[in-house]
Amino acid sequence: FYERDEVVLVLVTYALFLVLEDATKLIWGVNPYYAYEPYVLFGNVSLFGLSYVGYDLMLIVVAVLVGVLLWLALNRTTSGKLVLAVIHDRDMSSALGINVTRIFVVAFTIGVFLAAAGGAVTAPKISVQPGLAVTVVLLSFAVVVIGGLGSIGGAAVASLIVGIARSLAIHTAPWAELFIVYMVMALMLAIRPQGLFGTEGLRKI
C-alpha cells in the first residue's frame, strides 16, 4: 500500500487495527490489569508548596527527552535526512540511489518501538485491557492532525492543547470530555487544514 494515497494508508491501517483489537479480546479476554507499582515507586513530589505525583513528572521528562532526541535524529543526522528525503519525494530519492524500501523498514521499526514504549509508560496511568488502544490511537490521531503531519514541535503543542481542553471539559462538562477533542480537531481542519506547524504541499493527481 506504500504506493497508494495517504488516506488509503490511514484507512487500511485503522481497519487492520480494529481487527487485531477484536482478536486480542477473543484470545486474552477483557479483564483489566492495574499496573500501580510505578506510582508507588516514585511516590509524591512537593514543589512550591504543592504536591505532585512523581510518576507523572517523570512522564513529562521522558516525553521531552524523546521528542528532542527524535527531532535531533531527523534534522541533525545523515540517516534522519535520508528519511526526510524519502518522505518528501520517494521517486527522486530512489533515482539518487537511496534504498527506499530499507528506509521505510527502519523508520517503521523505530515508529513501532516508540509506540510500544509510549504504551508501556502510559500503562500505569490507566487500567490496561484489550480494546483500550482505540481511545489512545484516536487521541494520538487528533494530536497529529492538530499539530501538523511531520511536525514534532506541532505534536508537542497540540498535545498540550488537547490535554488542557480535556481537563477543562472534565471540570466543567464531563460528558464532553472526548467530544471536545474532536471539536478542536474539526476547528483546526476548517481553519488550517495542514495543522498548526504543517506546511501545504502539492498533491499528486
PDB file of C-alpha atoms in Angstrom:
ATOM      1  CA  PHE A   1       0.000   0.000   0.000  1.00  0.00           C
ATOM      2  CA  TYR A   2       3.014   2.345   0.059  1.00  0.00           C
ATOM      3  CA  GLU A   3       2.237   3.497  -3.477  1.00  0.00           C
ATOM      4  CA  ARG A   4      -1.352   4.374  -2.587  1.00  0.00           C
ATOM      5  CA  ASP A   5      -2.740   7.689  -1.388  1.00  0.00           C
ATOM      6  CA  GLU A   6      -2.081   8.607   2.258  1.00  0.00           C
ATOM      7  CA  VAL A   7      -5.809   8.499   3.052  1.00  0.00           C
ATOM      8  CA  VAL A   8      -5.967   4.887   1.849  1.00  0.00           C
ATOM      9  CA  LEU A   9      -2.985   4.047   4.076  1.00  0.00           C
ATOM     10  CA  VAL A  10      -4.718   5.533   7.114  1.00  0.00           C
ATOM     11  CA  LEU A  11      -7.977   3.682   6.432  1.00  0.00           C
ATOM     12  CA  VAL A  12      -6.271   0.335   5.821  1.00  0.00           C
ATOM     13  CA  THR A  13      -4.117   0.729   8.938  1.00  0.00           C
ATOM     14  CA  TYR A  14      -7.124   1.602  11.090  1.00  0.00           C
ATOM     15  CA  ALA A  15      -9.141  -1.316   9.686  1.00  0.00           C
ATOM     16  CA  LEU A  16      -6.309  -3.755  10.466  1.00  0.00           C
ATOM     17  CA  PHE A  17      -6.002  -2.196  13.907  1.00  0.00           C
ATOM     18  CA  LEU A  18      -9.694  -2.856  14.658  1.00  0.00           C
ATOM     19  CA  VAL A  19      -9.363  -6.478  13.506  1.00  0.00           C
ATOM     20  CA  LEU A  20      -6.348  -7.039  15.769  1.00  0.00           C
ATOM     21  CA  GLU A  21      -8.115  -5.352  18.696  1.00  0.00           C
ATOM     22  CA  ASP A  22     -11.025  -7.797  18.492  1.00  0.00           C
ATOM     23  CA  ALA A  23      -8.610 -10.699  18.041  1.00  0.00           C
ATOM     24  CA  THR A  24      -6.852  -9.813  21.315  1.00  0.00           C
ATOM     25  CA  LYS A  25     -10.207  -9.746  23.105  1.00  0.00           C
ATOM     26  CA  LEU A  26     -11.078 -13.202  21.781  1.00  0.00           C
ATOM     27  CA  ILE A  27      -7.712 -14.648  22.831  1.00  0.00           C
ATOM     28  CA  TRP A  28      -6.998 -12.936  26.171  1.00  0.00           C
ATOM     29  CA  GLY A  29     -10.410 -11.701  27.271  1.00  0.00           C
ATOM     30  CA  VAL A  30     -11.290  -8.232  28.546  1.00  0.00           C
ATOM     31  CA  ASN A  31     -10.210  -8.364  32.189  1.00  0.00           C
ATOM     32  CA  PRO A  32      -8.201  -5.242  33.124  1.00  0.00           C
ATOM     33  CA  TYR A  33      -4.754  -5.212  34.714  1.00  0.00           C
ATOM     34  CA  TYR A  34      -3.746  -2.442  37.091  1.00  0.00           C
ATOM     35  CA  ALA A  35      -0.042  -1.597  36.899  1.00  0.00           C
ATOM     36  CA  TYR A  36       0.146   0.568  40.001  1.00  0.00           C
ATOM     37  CA  GLU A  37       3.712  -0.311  41.042  1.00  0.00           C
ATOM     38  CA  PRO A  38       5.449   2.638  39.264  1.00  0.00           C
ATOM     39  CA  TYR A  39       3.244   5.114  41.134  1.00  0.00           C
ATOM     40  CA  VAL A  40       4.242   3.539  44.431  1.00  0.00           C
ATOM     41  CA  LEU A  41       7.906   3.554  43.398  1.00  0.00           C
ATOM     42  CA  PHE A  42       8.051   7.281  42.508  1.00  0.00           C
ATOM     43  CA  GLY A  43       5.697   8.475  45.235  1.00  0.00           C
ATOM     44  CA  ASN A  44       4.790  12.176  45.501  1.00  0.00           C
ATOM     45  CA  VAL A  45       6.979  15.228  44.984  1.00  0.00           C
ATOM     46  CA  SER A  46       6.438  18.604  46.656  1.00  0.00           C
ATOM     47  CA  LEU A  47       7.171  21.711  44.564  1.00  0.00           C
ATOM     48  CA  PHE A  48       6.436  25.273  45.704  1.00  0.00           C
ATOM     49  CA  GLY A  49       4.072  24.051  48.381  1.00  0.00           C
ATOM     50  CA  LEU A  50       2.082  21.811  46.043  1.00  0.00           C
ATOM     51  CA  SER A  51       2.172  18.024  45.884  1.00  0.00           C
ATOM     52  CA  TYR A  52       2.598  16.301  42.512  1.00  0.00           C
ATOM     53  CA  VAL A  53       2.608  12.660  41.520  1.00  0.00           C
ATOM     54  CA  GLY A  54       6.242  11.660  40.930  1.00  0.00           C
ATOM     55  CA  TYR A  55       5.456   9.281  38.073  1.00  0.00           C
ATOM     56  CA  ASP A  56       3.542  11.974  36.159  1.00  0.00           C
ATOM     57  CA  LEU A  57       6.503  14.331  36.455  1.00  0.00           C
ATOM     58  CA  MET A  58       8.766  11.566  35.192  1.00  0.00           C
ATOM     59  CA  LEU A  59       6.497  11.124  32.158  1.00  0.00           C
ATOM     60  CA  ILE A  60       6.914  14.805  31.290  1.00  0.00           C
ATOM     61  CA  VAL A  61      10.697  14.469  31.420  1.00  0.00           C
ATOM     62  CA  VAL A  62      10.626  11.305  29.285  1.00  0.00           C
ATOM     63  CA  ALA A  63       8.307  12.908  26.714  1.00  0.00           C
ATOM     64  CA  VAL A  64      10.521  15.989  26.352  1.00  0.00           C
ATOM     65  CA  LEU A  65      13.669  13.869  26.145  1.00  0.00           C
ATOM     66  CA  VAL A  66      12.242  11.538  23.478  1.00  0.00           C
ATOM     67  CA  GLY A  67      10.872  14.470  21.475  1.00  0.00           C
ATOM     68  CA  VAL A  68      14.202  16.314  21.485  1.00  0.00           C
ATOM     69  CA  LEU A  69      16.180  13.178  20.583  1.00  0.00           C
ATOM     70  CA  LEU A  70      13.772  12.351  17.745  1.00  0.00           C
ATOM     71  CA  TRP A  71      13.985  15.894  16.368  1.00  0.00           C
ATOM     72  CA  LEU A  72      17.784  15.822  16.520  1.00  0.00           C
ATOM     73  CA  ALA A  73      17.880  12.405  14.860  1.00  0.00           C
ATOM     74  CA  LEU A  74      15.692  13.580  11.971  1.00  0.00           C
ATOM     75  CA  ASN A  75      17.215  17.001  11.414  1.00  0.00           C
ATOM     76  CA  ARG A  76      20.844  16.689  12.517  1.00  0.00           C
ATOM     77  CA  THR A  77      21.931  13.262  11.285  1.00  0.00           C
ATOM     78  CA  THR A  78      22.528  11.856   7.816  1.00  0.00           C
ATOM     79  CA  SER A  79      20.161   8.959   8.404  1.00  0.00           C
ATOM     80  CA  GLY A  80      17.419  11.325   9.513  1.00  0.00           C
ATOM     81  CA  LYS A  81      17.849  13.492   6.439  1.00  0.00           C
ATOM     82  CA  LEU A  82      17.597  10.376   4.274  1.00  0.00           C
ATOM     83  CA  VAL A  83      14.285   9.575   5.955  1.00  0.00           C
ATOM     84  CA  LEU A  84      13.019  13.106   5.298  1.00  0.00           C
ATOM     85  CA  ALA A  85      14.171  12.910   1.679  1.00  0.00           C
ATOM     86  CA  VAL A  86      12.289   9.656   1.117  1.00  0.00           C
ATOM     87  CA  ILE A  87       9.164  11.068   2.751  1.00  0.00           C
ATOM     88  CA  HIS A  88       9.165  14.192   0.586  1.00  0.00           C
ATOM     89  CA  ASP A  89       9.994  12.566  -2.750  1.00  0.00           C
ATOM     90  CA  ARG A  90      10.199   8.806  -2.971  1.00  0.00           C
ATOM     91  CA  ASP A  91      10.911   8.665  -6.716  1.00  0.00           C
ATOM     92  CA  MET A  92      13.725  11.215  -6.639  1.00  0.00           C
ATOM     93  CA  SER A  93      15.310   9.517  -3.636  1.00  0.00           C
ATOM     94  CA  SER A  94      15.258   6.188  -5.453  1.00  0.00           C
ATOM     95  CA  ALA A  95      16.801   7.803  -8.544  1.00  0.00           C
ATOM     96  CA  LEU A  96      19.634   9.159  -6.381  1.00  0.00           C
ATOM     97  CA  GLY A  97      20.482   5.652  -5.209  1.00  0.00           C
ATOM     98  CA  ILE A  98      18.762   5.639  -1.820  1.00  0.00           C
ATOM     99  CA  ASN A  99      17.372   2.256  -0.771  1.00  0.00           C
ATOM    100  CA  VAL A 100      13.797   3.445  -0.239  1.00  0.00           C
ATOM    101  CA  THR A 101      12.495   0.082   0.969  1.00  0.00           C
ATOM    102  CA  ARG A 102      15.192  -0.166   3.629  1.00  0.00           C
ATOM    103  CA  ILE A 103      14.485   3.396   4.818  1.00  0.00           C
ATOM    104  CA  PHE A 104      10.794   2.562   5.129  1.00  0.00           C
ATOM    105  CA  VAL A 105      11.535  -0.605   7.114  1.00  0.00           C
ATOM    106  CA  VAL A 106      13.894   1.204   9.512  1.00  0.00           C
ATOM    107  CA  ALA A 107      11.502   4.139  10.001  1.00  0.00           C
ATOM    108  CA  PHE A 108       8.560   1.778  10.553  1.00  0.00           C
ATOM    109  CA  THR A 109      10.559  -0.269  13.079  1.00  0.00           C
ATOM    110  CA  ILE A 110      11.525   2.842  15.048  1.00  0.00           C
ATOM    111  CA  GLY A 111       7.913   4.020  14.948  1.00  0.00           C
ATOM    112  CA  VAL A 112       6.681   0.683  16.304  1.00  0.00           C
ATOM    113  CA  PHE A 113       9.295   0.804  19.089  1.00  0.00           C
ATOM    114  CA  LEU A 114       8.270   4.341  20.092  1.00  0.00           C
ATOM    115  CA  ALA A 115       4.587   3.370  20.043  1.00  0.00           C
ATOM    116  CA  ALA A 116       5.304   0.357  22.267  1.00  0.00           C
ATOM    117  CA  ALA A 117       7.391   2.499  24.620  1.00  0.00           C
ATOM    118  CA  GLY A 118       4.591   5.071  24.774  1.00  0.00           C
ATOM    119  CA  GLY A 119       2.093   2.371  25.657  1.00  0.00           C
ATOM    120  CA  ALA A 120       4.393   0.941  28.307  1.00  0.00           C
ATOM    121  CA  VAL A 121       4.939   4.226  30.136  1.00  0.00           C
ATOM    122  CA  THR A 122       1.250   5.146  29.837  1.00  0.00           C
ATOM    123  CA  ALA A 123       0.018   1.807  31.208  1.00  0.00           C
ATOM    124  CA  PRO A 124       0.363   2.725  34.924  1.00  0.00           C
ATOM    125  CA  LYS A 125      -1.879   5.782  34.430  1.00  0.00           C
ATOM    126  CA  ILE A 126      -4.863   3.699  33.318  1.00  0.00           C
ATOM    127  CA  SER A 127      -6.078   0.145  33.650  1.00  0.00           C
ATOM    128  CA  VAL A 128      -4.677  -1.987  30.848  1.00  0.00           C
ATOM    129  CA  GLN A 129      -7.096  -4.149  28.908  1.00  0.00           C
ATOM    130  CA  PRO A 130      -7.681  -5.285  25.315  1.00  0.00           C
ATOM    131  CA  GLY A 131      -9.592  -2.592  23.443  1.00  0.00           C
ATOM    132  CA  LEU A 132      -8.040   0.268  25.384  1.00  0.00           C
ATOM    133  CA  ALA A 133      -5.849   1.300  22.461  1.00  0.00           C
ATOM    134  CA  VAL A 134      -8.821   2.600  20.446  1.00  0.00           C
ATOM    135  CA  THR A 135      -9.124   5.685  22.651  1.00  0.00           C
ATOM    136  CA  VAL A 136      -5.361   6.225  22.757  1.00  0.00           C
ATOM    137  CA  VAL A 137      -4.996   5.926  18.980  1.00  0.00           C
ATOM    138  CA  LEU A 138      -7.852   8.347  18.325  1.00  0.00           C
ATOM    139  CA  LEU A 139      -6.356  10.900  20.722  1.00  0.00           C
ATOM    140  CA  SER A 140      -2.945  10.464  19.089  1.00  0.00           C
ATOM    141  CA  PHE A 141      -4.522  10.942  15.670  1.00  0.00           C
ATOM    142  CA  ALA A 142      -6.164  14.163  16.864  1.00  0.00           C
ATOM    143  CA  VAL A 143      -2.824  15.426  18.201  1.00  0.00           C
ATOM    144  CA  VAL A 144      -1.068  14.713  14.885  1.00  0.00           C
ATOM    145  CA  VAL A 145      -3.820  16.403  12.858  1.00  0.00           C
ATOM    146  CA  ILE A 146      -3.892  19.489  15.072  1.00  0.00           C
ATOM    147  CA  GLY A 147      -0.108  19.815  15.223  1.00  0.00           C
ATOM    148  CA  GLY A 148       0.501  19.106  11.545  1.00  0.00           C
ATOM    149  CA  LEU A 149       1.767  15.951   9.840  1.00  0.00           C
ATOM    150  CA  GLY A 150       5.514  15.501  10.187  1.00  0.00           C
ATOM    151  CA  SER A 151       5.987  18.218  12.809  1.00  0.00           C
ATOM    152  CA  ILE A 152       7.396  17.096  16.155  1.00  0.00           C
ATOM    153  CA  GLY A 153       7.027  20.571  17.630  1.00  0.00           C
ATOM    154  CA  GLY A 154       3.463  20.730  16.360  1.00  0.00           C
ATOM    155  CA  ALA A 155       2.670  17.416  18.054  1.00  0.00           C
ATOM    156  CA  ALA A 156       4.097  18.735  21.336  1.00  0.00           C
ATOM    157  CA  VAL A 157       1.988  21.916  21.209  1.00  0.00           C
ATOM    158  CA  ALA A 158      -1.096  20.008  20.070  1.00  0.00           C
ATOM    159  CA  SER A 159      -0.748  17.520  22.927  1.00  0.00           C
ATOM    160  CA  LEU A 160      -0.800  20.431  25.390  1.00  0.00           C
ATOM    161  CA  ILE A 161      -3.895  21.870  23.690  1.00  0.00           C
ATOM    162  CA  VAL A 162      -5.677  18.501  23.783  1.00  0.00           C
ATOM    163  CA  GLY A 163      -4.676  17.896  27.404  1.00  0.00           C
ATOM    164  CA  ILE A 164      -5.835  21.316  28.591  1.00  0.00           C
ATOM    165  CA  ALA A 165      -9.073  21.052  26.600  1.00  0.00           C
ATOM    166  CA  ARG A 166      -9.859  17.644  28.123  1.00  0.00           C
ATOM    167  CA  SER A 167      -9.048  18.877  31.631  1.00  0.00           C
ATOM    168  CA  LEU A 168     -11.344  21.886  31.233  1.00  0.00           C
ATOM    169  CA  ALA A 169     -14.097  19.640  29.899  1.00  0.00           C
ATOM    170  CA  ILE A 170     -13.740  17.240  32.856  1.00  0.00           C
ATOM    171  CA  HIS A 171     -14.143  20.120  35.334  1.00  0.00           C
ATOM    172  CA  THR A 172     -16.944  21.944  33.517  1.00  0.00           C
ATOM    173  CA  ALA A 173     -18.764  19.359  31.384  1.00  0.00           C
ATOM    174  CA  PRO A 174     -17.582  15.764  31.976  1.00  0.00           C
ATOM    175  CA  TRP A 175     -19.910  14.380  29.306  1.00  0.00           C
ATOM    176  CA  ALA A 176     -17.967  16.341  26.661  1.00  0.00           C
ATOM    177  CA  GLU A 177     -14.519  15.006  27.598  1.00  0.00           C
ATOM    178  CA  LEU A 178     -13.859  13.231  24.286  1.00  0.00           C
ATOM    179  CA  PHE A 179     -16.170  15.391  22.201  1.00  0.00           C
ATOM    180  CA  ILE A 180     -14.096  18.487  22.969  1.00  0.00           C
ATOM    181  CA  VAL A 181     -11.019  16.863  21.402  1.00  0.00           C
ATOM    182  CA  TYR A 182     -12.831  16.179  18.137  1.00  0.00           C
ATOM    183  CA  MET A 183     -14.311  19.681  18.177  1.00  0.00           C
ATOM    184  CA  VAL A 184     -10.828  21.204  18.448  1.00  0.00           C
ATOM    185  CA  MET A 185      -9.628  18.937  15.620  1.00  0.00           C
ATOM    186  CA  ALA A 186     -12.608  19.886  13.421  1.00  0.00           C
ATOM    187  CA  LEU A 187     -11.989  23.588  14.020  1.00  0.00           C
ATOM    188  CA  MET A 188      -8.334  23.165  13.107  1.00  0.00           C
ATOM    189  CA  LEU A 189      -9.212  21.340   9.892  1.00  0.00           C
ATOM    190  CA  ALA A 190     -11.673  24.089   8.994  1.00  0.00           C
ATOM    191  CA  ILE A 191      -9.294  26.979   9.737  1.00  0.00           C
ATOM    192  CA  ARG A 192      -5.901  25.479   8.922  1.00  0.00           C
ATOM    193  CA  PRO A 193      -6.155  22.036   7.251  1.00  0.00           C
ATOM    194  CA  GLN A 194      -2.375  21.456   7.320  1.00  0.00           C
ATOM    195  CA  GLY A 195      -2.262  21.864  11.121  1.00  0.00           C
ATOM    196  CA  LEU A 196      -0.514  24.365  13.374  1.00  0.00           C
ATOM    197  CA  PHE A 197       3.003  23.693  12.132  1.00  0.00           C
ATOM    198  CA  GLY A 198       2.244  21.744   8.964  1.00  0.00           C
ATOM    199  CA  THR A 199       3.146  23.030   5.512  1.00  0.00           C
ATOM    200  CA  GLU A 200       0.977  22.974   2.439  1.00  0.00           C
ATOM    201  CA  GLY A 201       2.154  20.513  -0.160  1.00  0.00           C
ATOM    202  CA  LEU A 202       1.357  19.736  -3.755  1.00  0.00           C
ATOM    203  CA  ARG A 203      -0.998  16.816  -4.181  1.00  0.00           C
ATOM    204  CA  LYS A 204      -0.313  14.325  -6.965  1.00  0.00           C
ATOM    205  CA  ILE A 205      -3.321  13.573  -9.152  1.00  0.00           C
TER     206      ILE A 205
END
